[in-house]
């Protein structure tokens, strides 16, 4: 019998030692160990409690650090469908063993026996049996527990190293991802897109293939971003990025190039034949437009957007990545000017056009310094034939080309931001001219001069200060100058516009709404804008006597103006028939060639003198 017991103990120690050395993973090693104990010792349950850090990760005991003591593992997992970690008897027994640091035995009321063993510096091992374990068996476990402690230490160190390696790898992958991707949308960023493009160009040259860069810019995104805040704008950009991401595949990479600009890299076109590759690019452009077709829903509000698209081919049009991106960008701006969503391919004529535009801008800058710009004044009349005011109109006498059309140079000045400097000159010159008119004496019917303000002027933080400074510098009556703002300009940021107009009105500077009826949400916004003059756009005045539709629109504007106590002025009146029709509709203020064309200040003064 004694020999059999000795053989059992030797066999038990050997099998438990083998189980301990079987795995490096702590949980896996302890599971194997408990299963062997459970089987060889005929246990009803087996448990391990261990020291852990604040995150619940097993650790070795340390006198210098906080040591939590927690349940780690049980076999079986539950007792009568209740987790062992909720068993208060087991919990209390484990704490008692841990606190005394001695082997313990406890007999439960149900006759079961609990045996607790110290796993040196790591925790407590508990067996539950339906019989009393022999003392020789309990003593035989002592060297096994030391080996178990060593294996726990090794496993914890191994797990720590694995976690450190994983964390380092994760950190490296995060750094690489962040270096290559846009922080907001998760798409590739500009720098990585440039690297991908350079590689794609090299491959295209080597394989005698064609690729393309597609440049995308959202239309009218800035007013949404400015008026509603970047939080709304960012949500729209993220939604769009997710939609565009569905276009990406092994052959198409997508990046956020910056702001509301996105780029697509088509690594390899299926064919080098013009009709075939253009068809392929057209299909991709159609997918881009489809991504924008559905409204963007943000905080319950819907926003509709479109985009302008340009593209360039490599290495056909260039083998330099910077040039290809520039060409696609140029084509995109041409598409924006053409107001097309179909996309335009870059052609050298576009660069020629840009170079001419740049030269034209330089001419404008030089003319602004040289004094080649002039203000002409178009008189405004009431139904009694009295001059009630005038609109200041910018004219440019080009030193080479002669008189330039405002329809040509004003849009170019807007695009180049030169309109801010030109607008400031207009403001100051108008104040100088008004000073001269005041000095000579104004007719009693004459109220004010209207100057046109661009959107880029209006959004300048110091616009109001500049306006009041120009008035103060010339010591003119502020009531004699007024702003003329287009309807669309106002509604792009209605609240800011209202605040500005109210502030200026408090300083006696009035406001007129130009081109009314050609914008959107007119009726909703008009009642909020503290303007005193409403101008009927010339498109509704031309041949109004022959167009019932134009007459109906003009009648609506006139009625609306009267309701809001605003003076209604029709611009572009050129014939007696148009004038008669407007009078019949109830409009009694006019401006147009029928009365007077725009005149230089000297001629306008003569007109004023002759009208008295």
Short mmCIF file of C-alpha atoms in Angstrom, two decimals, residues 32 133 312 358 456 529 564 577:
data_model
loop_
_atom_site.label_atom_id
_atom_site.label_comp_id
_atom_site.label_asym_id
_atom_site.label_seq_id
_atom_site.Cartn_x
_atom_site.Cartn_y
_atom_site.Cartn_z
CA UNK A 32 -3.84 22.61 -18.18
CA UNK A 133 -6.67 14.63 1.10
CA UNK A 312 -4.85 65.00 -66.38
CA UNK A 358 -2.21 86.27 -64.55
CA UNK A 456 -14.84 89.11 -50.26
CA UNK A 529 -32.48 92.41 -43.86
CA UNK A 564 -41.90 95.99 -46.07
CA UNK A 577 -42.63 101.31 -73.11
#
